[in-house]
XYZ file of C-alpha atoms in Angstrom:
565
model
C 0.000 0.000 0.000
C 1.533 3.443 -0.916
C -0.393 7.029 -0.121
C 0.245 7.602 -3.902
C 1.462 6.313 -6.714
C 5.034 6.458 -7.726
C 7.014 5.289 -10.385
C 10.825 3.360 -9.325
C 12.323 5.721 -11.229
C 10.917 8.674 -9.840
C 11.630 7.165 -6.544
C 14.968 6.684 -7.539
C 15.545 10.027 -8.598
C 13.906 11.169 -5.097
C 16.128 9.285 -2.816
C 19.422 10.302 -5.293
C 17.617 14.233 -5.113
C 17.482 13.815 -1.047
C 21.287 13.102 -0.842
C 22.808 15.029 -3.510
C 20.865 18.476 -3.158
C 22.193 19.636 -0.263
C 25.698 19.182 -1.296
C 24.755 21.090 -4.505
C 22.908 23.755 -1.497
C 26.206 23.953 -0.254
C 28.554 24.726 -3.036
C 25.163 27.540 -4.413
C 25.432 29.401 -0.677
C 28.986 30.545 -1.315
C 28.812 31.699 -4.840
C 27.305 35.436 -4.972
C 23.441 35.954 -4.614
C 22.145 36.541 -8.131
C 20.425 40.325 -8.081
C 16.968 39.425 -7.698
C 17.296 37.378 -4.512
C 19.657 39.813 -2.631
C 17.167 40.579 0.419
C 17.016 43.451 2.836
C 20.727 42.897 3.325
C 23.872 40.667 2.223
C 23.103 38.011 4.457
C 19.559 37.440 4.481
C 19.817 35.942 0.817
C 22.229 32.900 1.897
C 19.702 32.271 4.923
C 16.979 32.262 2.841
C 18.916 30.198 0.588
C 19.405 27.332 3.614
C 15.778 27.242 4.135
C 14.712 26.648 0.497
C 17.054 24.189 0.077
C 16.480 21.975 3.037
C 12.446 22.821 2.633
C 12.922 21.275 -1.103
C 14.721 18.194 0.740
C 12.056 17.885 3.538
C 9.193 18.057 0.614
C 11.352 15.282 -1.601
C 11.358 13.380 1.932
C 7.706 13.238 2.496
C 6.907 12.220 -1.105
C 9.377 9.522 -1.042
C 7.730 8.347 2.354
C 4.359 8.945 0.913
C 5.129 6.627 -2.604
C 6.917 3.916 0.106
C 5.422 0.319 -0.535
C 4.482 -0.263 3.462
C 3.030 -3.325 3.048
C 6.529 -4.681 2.049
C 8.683 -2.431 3.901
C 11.465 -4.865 4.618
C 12.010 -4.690 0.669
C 14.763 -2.426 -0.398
C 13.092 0.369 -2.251
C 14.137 3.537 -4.435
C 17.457 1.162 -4.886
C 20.164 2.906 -7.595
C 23.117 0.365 -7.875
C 25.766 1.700 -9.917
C 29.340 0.479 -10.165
C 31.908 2.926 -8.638
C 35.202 1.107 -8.098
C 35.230 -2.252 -10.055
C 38.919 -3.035 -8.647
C 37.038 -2.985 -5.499
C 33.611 -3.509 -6.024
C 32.649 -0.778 -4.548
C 29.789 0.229 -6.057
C 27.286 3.329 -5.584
C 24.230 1.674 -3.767
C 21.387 3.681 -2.610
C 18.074 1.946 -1.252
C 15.768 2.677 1.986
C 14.018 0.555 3.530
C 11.455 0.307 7.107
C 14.246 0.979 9.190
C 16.081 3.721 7.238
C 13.105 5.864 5.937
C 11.838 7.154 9.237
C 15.871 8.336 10.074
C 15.839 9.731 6.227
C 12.708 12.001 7.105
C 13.743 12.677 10.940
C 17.272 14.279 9.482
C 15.355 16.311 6.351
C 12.927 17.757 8.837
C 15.577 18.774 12.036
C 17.459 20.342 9.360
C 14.906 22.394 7.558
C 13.542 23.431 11.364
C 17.053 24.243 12.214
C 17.474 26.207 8.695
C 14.272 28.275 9.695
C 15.309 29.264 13.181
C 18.367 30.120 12.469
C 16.856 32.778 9.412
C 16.007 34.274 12.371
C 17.949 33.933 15.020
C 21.506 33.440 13.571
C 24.487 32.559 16.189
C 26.770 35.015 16.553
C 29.994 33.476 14.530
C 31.973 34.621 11.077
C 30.180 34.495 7.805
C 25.839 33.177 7.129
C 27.204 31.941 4.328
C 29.765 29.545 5.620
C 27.003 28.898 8.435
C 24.405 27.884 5.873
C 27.181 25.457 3.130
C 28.022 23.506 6.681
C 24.127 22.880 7.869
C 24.195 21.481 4.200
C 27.215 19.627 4.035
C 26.242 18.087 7.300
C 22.590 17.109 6.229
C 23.978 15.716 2.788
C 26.455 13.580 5.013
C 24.021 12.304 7.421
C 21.413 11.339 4.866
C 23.351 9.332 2.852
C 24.728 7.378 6.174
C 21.388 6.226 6.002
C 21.192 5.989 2.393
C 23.841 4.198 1.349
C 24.166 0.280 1.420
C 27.761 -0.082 0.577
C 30.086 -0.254 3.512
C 33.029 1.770 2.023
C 30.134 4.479 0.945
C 28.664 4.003 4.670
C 32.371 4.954 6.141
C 33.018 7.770 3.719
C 29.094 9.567 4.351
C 29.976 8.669 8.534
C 33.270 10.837 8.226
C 31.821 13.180 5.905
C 29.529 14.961 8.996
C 32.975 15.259 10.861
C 34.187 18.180 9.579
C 31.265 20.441 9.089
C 29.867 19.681 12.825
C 34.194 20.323 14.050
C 33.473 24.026 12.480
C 29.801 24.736 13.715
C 30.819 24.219 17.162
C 34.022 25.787 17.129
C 33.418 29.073 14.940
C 29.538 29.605 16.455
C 29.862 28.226 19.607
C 29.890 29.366 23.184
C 32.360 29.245 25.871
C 35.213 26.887 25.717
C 34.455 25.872 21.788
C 37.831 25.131 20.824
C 38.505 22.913 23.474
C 34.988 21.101 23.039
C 35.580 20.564 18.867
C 38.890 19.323 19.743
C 37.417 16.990 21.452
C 34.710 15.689 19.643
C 36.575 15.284 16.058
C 39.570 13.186 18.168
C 37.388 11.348 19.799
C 35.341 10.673 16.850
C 38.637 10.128 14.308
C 39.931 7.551 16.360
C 36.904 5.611 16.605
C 36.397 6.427 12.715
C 40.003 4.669 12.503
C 39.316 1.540 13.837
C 35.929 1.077 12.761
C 37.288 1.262 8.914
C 39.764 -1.023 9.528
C 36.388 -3.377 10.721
C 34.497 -2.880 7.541
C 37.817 -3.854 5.100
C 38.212 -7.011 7.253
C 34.425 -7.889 6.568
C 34.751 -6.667 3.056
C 37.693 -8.797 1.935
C 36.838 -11.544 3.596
C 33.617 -12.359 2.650
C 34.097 -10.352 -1.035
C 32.034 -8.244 -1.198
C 31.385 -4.622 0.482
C 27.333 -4.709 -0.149
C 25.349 -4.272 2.848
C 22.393 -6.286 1.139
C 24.325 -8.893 -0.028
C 26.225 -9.246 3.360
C 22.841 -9.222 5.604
C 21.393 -11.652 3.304
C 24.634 -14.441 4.110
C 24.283 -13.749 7.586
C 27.967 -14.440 8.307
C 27.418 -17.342 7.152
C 30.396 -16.176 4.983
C 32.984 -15.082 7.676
C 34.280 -17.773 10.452
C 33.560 -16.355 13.993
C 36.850 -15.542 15.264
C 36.414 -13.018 11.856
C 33.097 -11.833 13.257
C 34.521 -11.376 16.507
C 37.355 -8.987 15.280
C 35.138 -7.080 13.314
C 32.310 -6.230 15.516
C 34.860 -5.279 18.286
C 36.672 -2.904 15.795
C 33.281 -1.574 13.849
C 31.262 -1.358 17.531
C 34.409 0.551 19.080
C 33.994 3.431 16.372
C 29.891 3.252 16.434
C 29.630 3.251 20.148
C 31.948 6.778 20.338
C 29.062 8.299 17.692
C 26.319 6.937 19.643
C 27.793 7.376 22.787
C 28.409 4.940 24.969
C 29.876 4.725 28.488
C 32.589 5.086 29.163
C 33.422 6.643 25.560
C 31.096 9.364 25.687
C 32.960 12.286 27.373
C 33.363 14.339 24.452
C 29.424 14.540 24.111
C 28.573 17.002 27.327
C 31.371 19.487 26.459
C 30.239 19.579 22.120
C 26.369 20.310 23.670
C 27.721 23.142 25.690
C 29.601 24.727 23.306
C 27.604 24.275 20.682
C 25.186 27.159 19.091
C 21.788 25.913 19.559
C 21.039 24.397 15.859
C 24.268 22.211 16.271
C 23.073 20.655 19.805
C 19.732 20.456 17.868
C 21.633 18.117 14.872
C 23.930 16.637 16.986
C 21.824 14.867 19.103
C 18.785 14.839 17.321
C 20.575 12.727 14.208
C 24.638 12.439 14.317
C 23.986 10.161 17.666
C 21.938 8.059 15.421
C 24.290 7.221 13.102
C 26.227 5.096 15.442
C 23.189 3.254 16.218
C 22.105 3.125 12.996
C 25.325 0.828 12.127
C 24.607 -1.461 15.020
C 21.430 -2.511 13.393
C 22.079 -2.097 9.446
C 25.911 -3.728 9.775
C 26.516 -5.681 13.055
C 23.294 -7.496 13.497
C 22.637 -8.907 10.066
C 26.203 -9.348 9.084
C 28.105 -10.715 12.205
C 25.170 -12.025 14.019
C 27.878 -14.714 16.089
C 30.336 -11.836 17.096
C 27.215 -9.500 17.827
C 26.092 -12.803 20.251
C 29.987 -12.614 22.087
C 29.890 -8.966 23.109
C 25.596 -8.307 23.328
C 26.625 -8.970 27.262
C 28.886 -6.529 27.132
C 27.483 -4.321 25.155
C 24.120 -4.663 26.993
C 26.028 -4.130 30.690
C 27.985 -0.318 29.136
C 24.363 0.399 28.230
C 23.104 0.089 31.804
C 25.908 1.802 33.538
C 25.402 4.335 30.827
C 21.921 4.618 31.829
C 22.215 4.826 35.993
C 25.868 7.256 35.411
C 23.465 9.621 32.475
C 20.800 10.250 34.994
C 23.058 10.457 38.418
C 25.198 13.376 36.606
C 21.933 14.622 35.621
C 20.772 14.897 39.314
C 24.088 16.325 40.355
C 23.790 19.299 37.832
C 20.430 19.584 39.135
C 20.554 20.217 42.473
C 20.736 23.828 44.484
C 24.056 25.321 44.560
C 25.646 22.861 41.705
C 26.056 25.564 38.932
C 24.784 23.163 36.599
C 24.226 24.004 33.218
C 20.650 23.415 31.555
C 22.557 22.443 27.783
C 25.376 20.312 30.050
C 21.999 18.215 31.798
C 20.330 17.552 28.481
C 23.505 16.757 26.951
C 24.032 13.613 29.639
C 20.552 13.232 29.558
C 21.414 11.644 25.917
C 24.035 9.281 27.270
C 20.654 7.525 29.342
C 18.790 7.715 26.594
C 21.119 6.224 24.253
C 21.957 3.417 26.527
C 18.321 2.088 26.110
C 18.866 2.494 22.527
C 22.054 0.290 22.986
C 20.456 -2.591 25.398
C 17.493 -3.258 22.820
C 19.809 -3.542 19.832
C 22.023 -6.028 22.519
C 19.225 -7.788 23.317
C 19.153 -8.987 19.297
C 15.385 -9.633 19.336
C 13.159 -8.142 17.370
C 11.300 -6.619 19.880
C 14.357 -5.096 21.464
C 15.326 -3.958 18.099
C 12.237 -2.303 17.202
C 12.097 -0.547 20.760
C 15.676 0.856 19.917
C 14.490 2.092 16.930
C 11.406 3.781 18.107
C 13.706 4.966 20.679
C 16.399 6.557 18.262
C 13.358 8.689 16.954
C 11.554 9.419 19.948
C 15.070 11.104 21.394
C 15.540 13.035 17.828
C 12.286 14.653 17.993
C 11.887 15.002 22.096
C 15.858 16.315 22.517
C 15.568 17.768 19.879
C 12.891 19.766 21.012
C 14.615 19.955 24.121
C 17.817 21.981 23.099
C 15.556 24.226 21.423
C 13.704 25.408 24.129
C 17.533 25.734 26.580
C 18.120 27.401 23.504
C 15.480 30.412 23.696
C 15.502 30.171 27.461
C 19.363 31.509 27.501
C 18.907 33.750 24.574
C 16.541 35.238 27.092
C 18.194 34.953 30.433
C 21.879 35.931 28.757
C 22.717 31.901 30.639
C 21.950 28.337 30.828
C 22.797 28.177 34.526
C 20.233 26.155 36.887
C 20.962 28.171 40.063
C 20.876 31.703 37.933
C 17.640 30.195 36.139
C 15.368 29.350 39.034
C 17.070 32.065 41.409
C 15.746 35.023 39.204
C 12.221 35.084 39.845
C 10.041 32.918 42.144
C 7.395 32.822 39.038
C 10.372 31.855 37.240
C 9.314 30.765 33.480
C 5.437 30.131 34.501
C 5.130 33.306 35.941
C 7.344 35.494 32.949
C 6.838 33.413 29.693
C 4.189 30.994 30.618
C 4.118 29.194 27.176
C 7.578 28.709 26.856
C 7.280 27.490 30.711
C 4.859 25.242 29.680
C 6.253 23.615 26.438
C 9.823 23.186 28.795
C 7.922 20.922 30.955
C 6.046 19.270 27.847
C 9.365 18.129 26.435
C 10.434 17.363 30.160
C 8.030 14.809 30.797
C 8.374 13.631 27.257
C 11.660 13.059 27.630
C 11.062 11.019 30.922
C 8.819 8.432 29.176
C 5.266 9.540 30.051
C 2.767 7.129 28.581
C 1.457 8.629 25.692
C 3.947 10.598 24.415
C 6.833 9.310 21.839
C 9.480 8.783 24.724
C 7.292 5.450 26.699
C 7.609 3.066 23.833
C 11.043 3.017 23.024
C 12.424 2.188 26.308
C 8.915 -0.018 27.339
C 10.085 -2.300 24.533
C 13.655 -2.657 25.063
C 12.850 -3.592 28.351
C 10.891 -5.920 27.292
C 13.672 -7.144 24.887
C 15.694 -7.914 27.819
C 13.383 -10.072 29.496
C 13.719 -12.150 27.254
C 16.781 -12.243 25.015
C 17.950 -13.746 21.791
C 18.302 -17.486 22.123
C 22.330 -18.450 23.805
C 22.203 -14.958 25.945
C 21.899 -15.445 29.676
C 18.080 -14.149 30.616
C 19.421 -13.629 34.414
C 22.312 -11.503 33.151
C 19.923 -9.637 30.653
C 17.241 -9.781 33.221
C 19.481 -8.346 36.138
C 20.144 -5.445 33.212
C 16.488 -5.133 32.734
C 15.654 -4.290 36.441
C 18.864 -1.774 36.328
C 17.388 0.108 33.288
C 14.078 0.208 34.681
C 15.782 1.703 37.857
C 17.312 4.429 35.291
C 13.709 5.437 34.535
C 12.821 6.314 38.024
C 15.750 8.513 38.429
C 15.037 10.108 34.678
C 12.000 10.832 35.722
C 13.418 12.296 39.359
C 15.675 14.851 37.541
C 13.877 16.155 34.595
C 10.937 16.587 37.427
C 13.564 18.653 39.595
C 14.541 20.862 36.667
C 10.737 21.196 35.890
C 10.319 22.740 39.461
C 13.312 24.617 39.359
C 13.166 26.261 36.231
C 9.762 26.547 35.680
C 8.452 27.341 39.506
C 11.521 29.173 40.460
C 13.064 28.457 44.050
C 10.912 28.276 47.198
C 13.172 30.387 49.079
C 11.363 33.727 50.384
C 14.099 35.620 48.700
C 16.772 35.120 45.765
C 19.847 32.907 46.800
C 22.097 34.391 44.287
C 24.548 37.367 44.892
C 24.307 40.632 42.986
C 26.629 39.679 40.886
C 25.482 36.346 39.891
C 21.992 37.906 38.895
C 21.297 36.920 35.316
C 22.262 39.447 32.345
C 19.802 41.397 30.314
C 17.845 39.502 28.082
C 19.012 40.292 24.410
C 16.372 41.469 21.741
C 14.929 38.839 19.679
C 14.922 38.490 16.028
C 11.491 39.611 15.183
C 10.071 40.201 19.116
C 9.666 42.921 21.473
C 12.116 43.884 24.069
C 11.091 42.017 27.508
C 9.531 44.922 29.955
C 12.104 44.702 32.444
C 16.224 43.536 32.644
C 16.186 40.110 34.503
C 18.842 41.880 36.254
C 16.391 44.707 37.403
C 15.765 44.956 41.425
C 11.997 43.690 40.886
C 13.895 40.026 39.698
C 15.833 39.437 42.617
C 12.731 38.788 44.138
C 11.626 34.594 44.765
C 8.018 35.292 45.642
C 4.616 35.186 43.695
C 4.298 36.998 40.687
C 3.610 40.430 41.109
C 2.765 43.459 38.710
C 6.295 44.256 38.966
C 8.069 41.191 37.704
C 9.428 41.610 34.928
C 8.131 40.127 31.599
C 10.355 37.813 29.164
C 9.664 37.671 25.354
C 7.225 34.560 25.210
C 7.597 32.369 22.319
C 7.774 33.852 19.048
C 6.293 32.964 15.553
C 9.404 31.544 14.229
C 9.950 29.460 17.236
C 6.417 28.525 17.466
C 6.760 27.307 13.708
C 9.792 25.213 14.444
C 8.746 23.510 17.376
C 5.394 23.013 16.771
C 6.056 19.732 13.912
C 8.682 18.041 16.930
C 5.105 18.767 19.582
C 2.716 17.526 17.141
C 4.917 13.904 16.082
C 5.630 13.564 19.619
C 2.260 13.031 21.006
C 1.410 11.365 17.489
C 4.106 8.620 17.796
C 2.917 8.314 21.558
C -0.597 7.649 20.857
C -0.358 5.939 17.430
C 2.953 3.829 18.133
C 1.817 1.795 14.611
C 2.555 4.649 12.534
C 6.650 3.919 13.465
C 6.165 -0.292 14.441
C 4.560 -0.853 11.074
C 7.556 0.083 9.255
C 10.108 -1.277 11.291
C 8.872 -4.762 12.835
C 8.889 -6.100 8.734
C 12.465 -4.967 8.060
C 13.803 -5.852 11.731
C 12.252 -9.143 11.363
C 13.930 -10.156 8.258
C 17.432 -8.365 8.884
C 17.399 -10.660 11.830
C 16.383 -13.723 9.804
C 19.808 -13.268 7.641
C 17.472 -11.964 4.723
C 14.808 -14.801 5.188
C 10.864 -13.469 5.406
């Protein structure tokens, strides 16, 4: 059943179109603005530019989705298969599938909302236009990771986001930027490293570097000791992207630094990625070496998911200094480890609760960084103590709606039944339970009752920063020096200046609103436009968890089966 009618070779060209534009986007926002489309000013062209081109990708995106067969989603579709290297036989192989087309259409539309938010609210950094060809160059890169079914393709699309994220963060970022991109393309290099020297051993010695070919033998072609080699090597470089305890120190530090649209694309798809290659690569192709370290693999996910939400708790509390962007940020590594125990539990119902997972953390944290985002454009800081010590109405009492869509993504992101956050980690859970036949159920069971555990503290902190940020402090009076008072809020893009300085004697007040409080800008059209779509598929993957299992459970299913319906 499609929602209309498409020819292959339209969807062909579609799928080609998806990957290729923005790279095209990219190399079109540094050449001069033709006359016509100059805009108010110099730079307002190139933005424009950004949007068009990632709305024409996010349009392409739907219609592909919309002519997808979903009653055979487990079927390759949209496939181009053109030799590249015949030495090699490396060959340019494009196809999507149940498992790939909801990441395909989660990456077109965080980029196109990023593109539109940042038209209007542009981080302070060097040149739009540079800003815009890097957005591109990273959504080209990140859509053809999921694109591509050639491993040598798969490794050069992984490295090709490297660069352009490296730049974001270190020319737009905030404090300590250099440092933090440092970190994240070393961290990520090395892991790159050894994870290509996985994919060679796989592809010359079983012949072949074709993802569908490979999935379909099942390592059936490579002995296990081969297996064993390669998903150590492959999983080491995957697990830094994803990332997993103990490898995932460079991740707080990036979300810090970064401007708000990169925290937005780095955790709402790059973390993906490395996740992605567990289930596309690893499972189907190495399913023996995936059985020797799914233990492992499956006990790093757990500690990743108690450590994630006790750091959480720590930046939470009164007097920590903790930094809203630096909580979310570890926030991820929880998340991600439930991500990582259903893909470890290799069932299909772990599998499938992974990948409802991966999307349910793109849209909610997403959503997430977006809103820290506008909340220290507004405060001048993403400081918890500065944050709930400036007001006792805090954001309920100064910008209700932005107030209440914080603790909308909040509880989201704490896996409240009926929003898109529950299912994912409901179902890995239940993965672990019960394993994949020759995994010990205790073991995965005792890992089971640990993530469950994680939940209950999840839920603990995001509540806590709820209260804090949103309610303010229950202290009669402000707890914060003069000096520590939070700066002015800056004028927004197309928004009034707030009626007071949050720095204004009136704000170093904690008690109930009063006339005098002063007034932050409440959410503004542009914002409202870009967070609205991550609100609205939120509750709609929540309440209609079909929309996602429907496509998946086919293509899981048979990946898991070594090709076999």
């Amino acid at each position: 059943m499609t929602v209309i009618d498409i020819s292959p070779s339209v969807m062909q060209f579609l799928l080609a179109f998806i990957v290729v534009a923005p790279l095209l986007g990219a190399l079109a926002a540094l050449l001069p603005a033709p006359p016509g489309l100059k805009g108010r000013n110099p730079d307002q062209a190139v933005l424009r530019h950004g949007v068009t081109v990632t709305g024409a990708v996010l349009v392409a995106a739907i219609v592909l989705a919309a002519g997808f067969d979903h009653d055979h989603p487990a079927t390759m579709q949209a496939t181009t298969d053109i030799s590249w290297i015949p030495a090699l036989d490396v060959r340019i192989h494009l196809g999507i599938d149940g498992i790939s087309l909801p990441l395909l259409v989660l990456t077109a539309l965080l980029t196109f909302l990023c593109a539109l938010y940042s038209y209007f609210k542009l981080p302070a950094g060097p040149s739009p236009k540079a800003f815009v060809a890097l957005v591109l160059v990273l959504e080209s890169g990140t859509l053809a990771t999921f694109a591509v079914l050639d491993l040598l393709l798969f490794f050069l699309a992984f490295e090709m986001v490297l660069i352009p994220m490296y730049f974001l963060i270190a020319r737009w970022g905030g404090d300590q930027r250099q440092a933090a991109a440092w970190k994240f393309i070393l961290y990520t290099l090395l892991g790159s490293v050894v994870m290509l020297l996985g994919l060679l051993l796989i592809g010359l010695k079983s012949g072949t570097f074709d993802m569908v070919a490979l999935a379909t033998d099942n390592g059936r072609g490579l002995t296990t000791s081969v297996q064993v080699i390669a998903v150590l090597a492959i999983g080491l470089g995957l697990a830094v992207k994803t990332p997993m305890w103990p490898l995932h120190s460079w991740l707080p530090d990036a979300h810090t630094a970064a401007p708000t649209v990169g925290s937005v694309l780095l955790a709402g798809v790059l973390l993906k990625m490395g996740t992605y290659g567990f289930v596309r690569i690893l499972l189907p192709v190495a399913p023996d070496g995936m059985r020797t370290f799914a233990p492992y693999l499956a006990a790093f996910a757990v500690v990743g998911i108690v450590y994630g939400s006790l750091a959480c708790l720590a930046l939470a509390r009164t007097g920590a200094k903790g930094d809203l962007k630096r909580l979310i940020a570890y926030s991820s590594v929880g998340h991600m480890g439930f991500v990582l125990l259903g893909i470890a539990t290799m069932t299909p119902t772990g599998v499938n609760g992974a990948l409802f997972a991966n999307i349910a953390h793109g849209l909610i944290t997403g959503l997430l960084f977006f809103l820290v985002g506008a909340v220290k454009d507004r405060y001048g800081t993403a400081d918890l103590d500065t944050l709930a010590g400036a007001t006792g109405a805090a954001l309920y009492g100064r910008a209700p709606r932005l107030g209440a869509l914080l603790a909308f993504a909040a509880v989201a992101s704490l896996g409240l039944p009926g929003l898109a956050g529950f299912w994912g980690e409901m179902l890995t859970l239940f993965g672990a339970y019960s394993p994949a036949e020759g995994l010990s159920r205790p073991a995965f069971r005792t890992f089971m009752a640990i993530g469950a555990f994680g939940t209950l503290l999840t839920a603990a902190y995001m509540l806590i920063v709820v209260r804090r940020v949103c309610m303010g402090e229950h202290a009669p009076h402000s707890r914060l020096s003069p000096d520590e008072q939070p700066q002015q809020a800056p004028r927004a893009a197309d928004g009034p200046q707030p009626s007071g300085a949050a720095g204004s004697p009136s704000s170093e007040t904690a008690g109930p609103r009063t006339a005098t409080t002063p007034q932050l800008a409440d959410i503004h059209p542009y914002e409202a436009a870009a967070w609205t779509p991550l609100v609205a598929l939120t509750v709609l993957a929540g309440l209609w968890p079909a929309v996602l299992l429907g496509l998946t459970d086919p293509a899981v299913q048979q990946l898991l089966a070594g090709g076999k319906s």
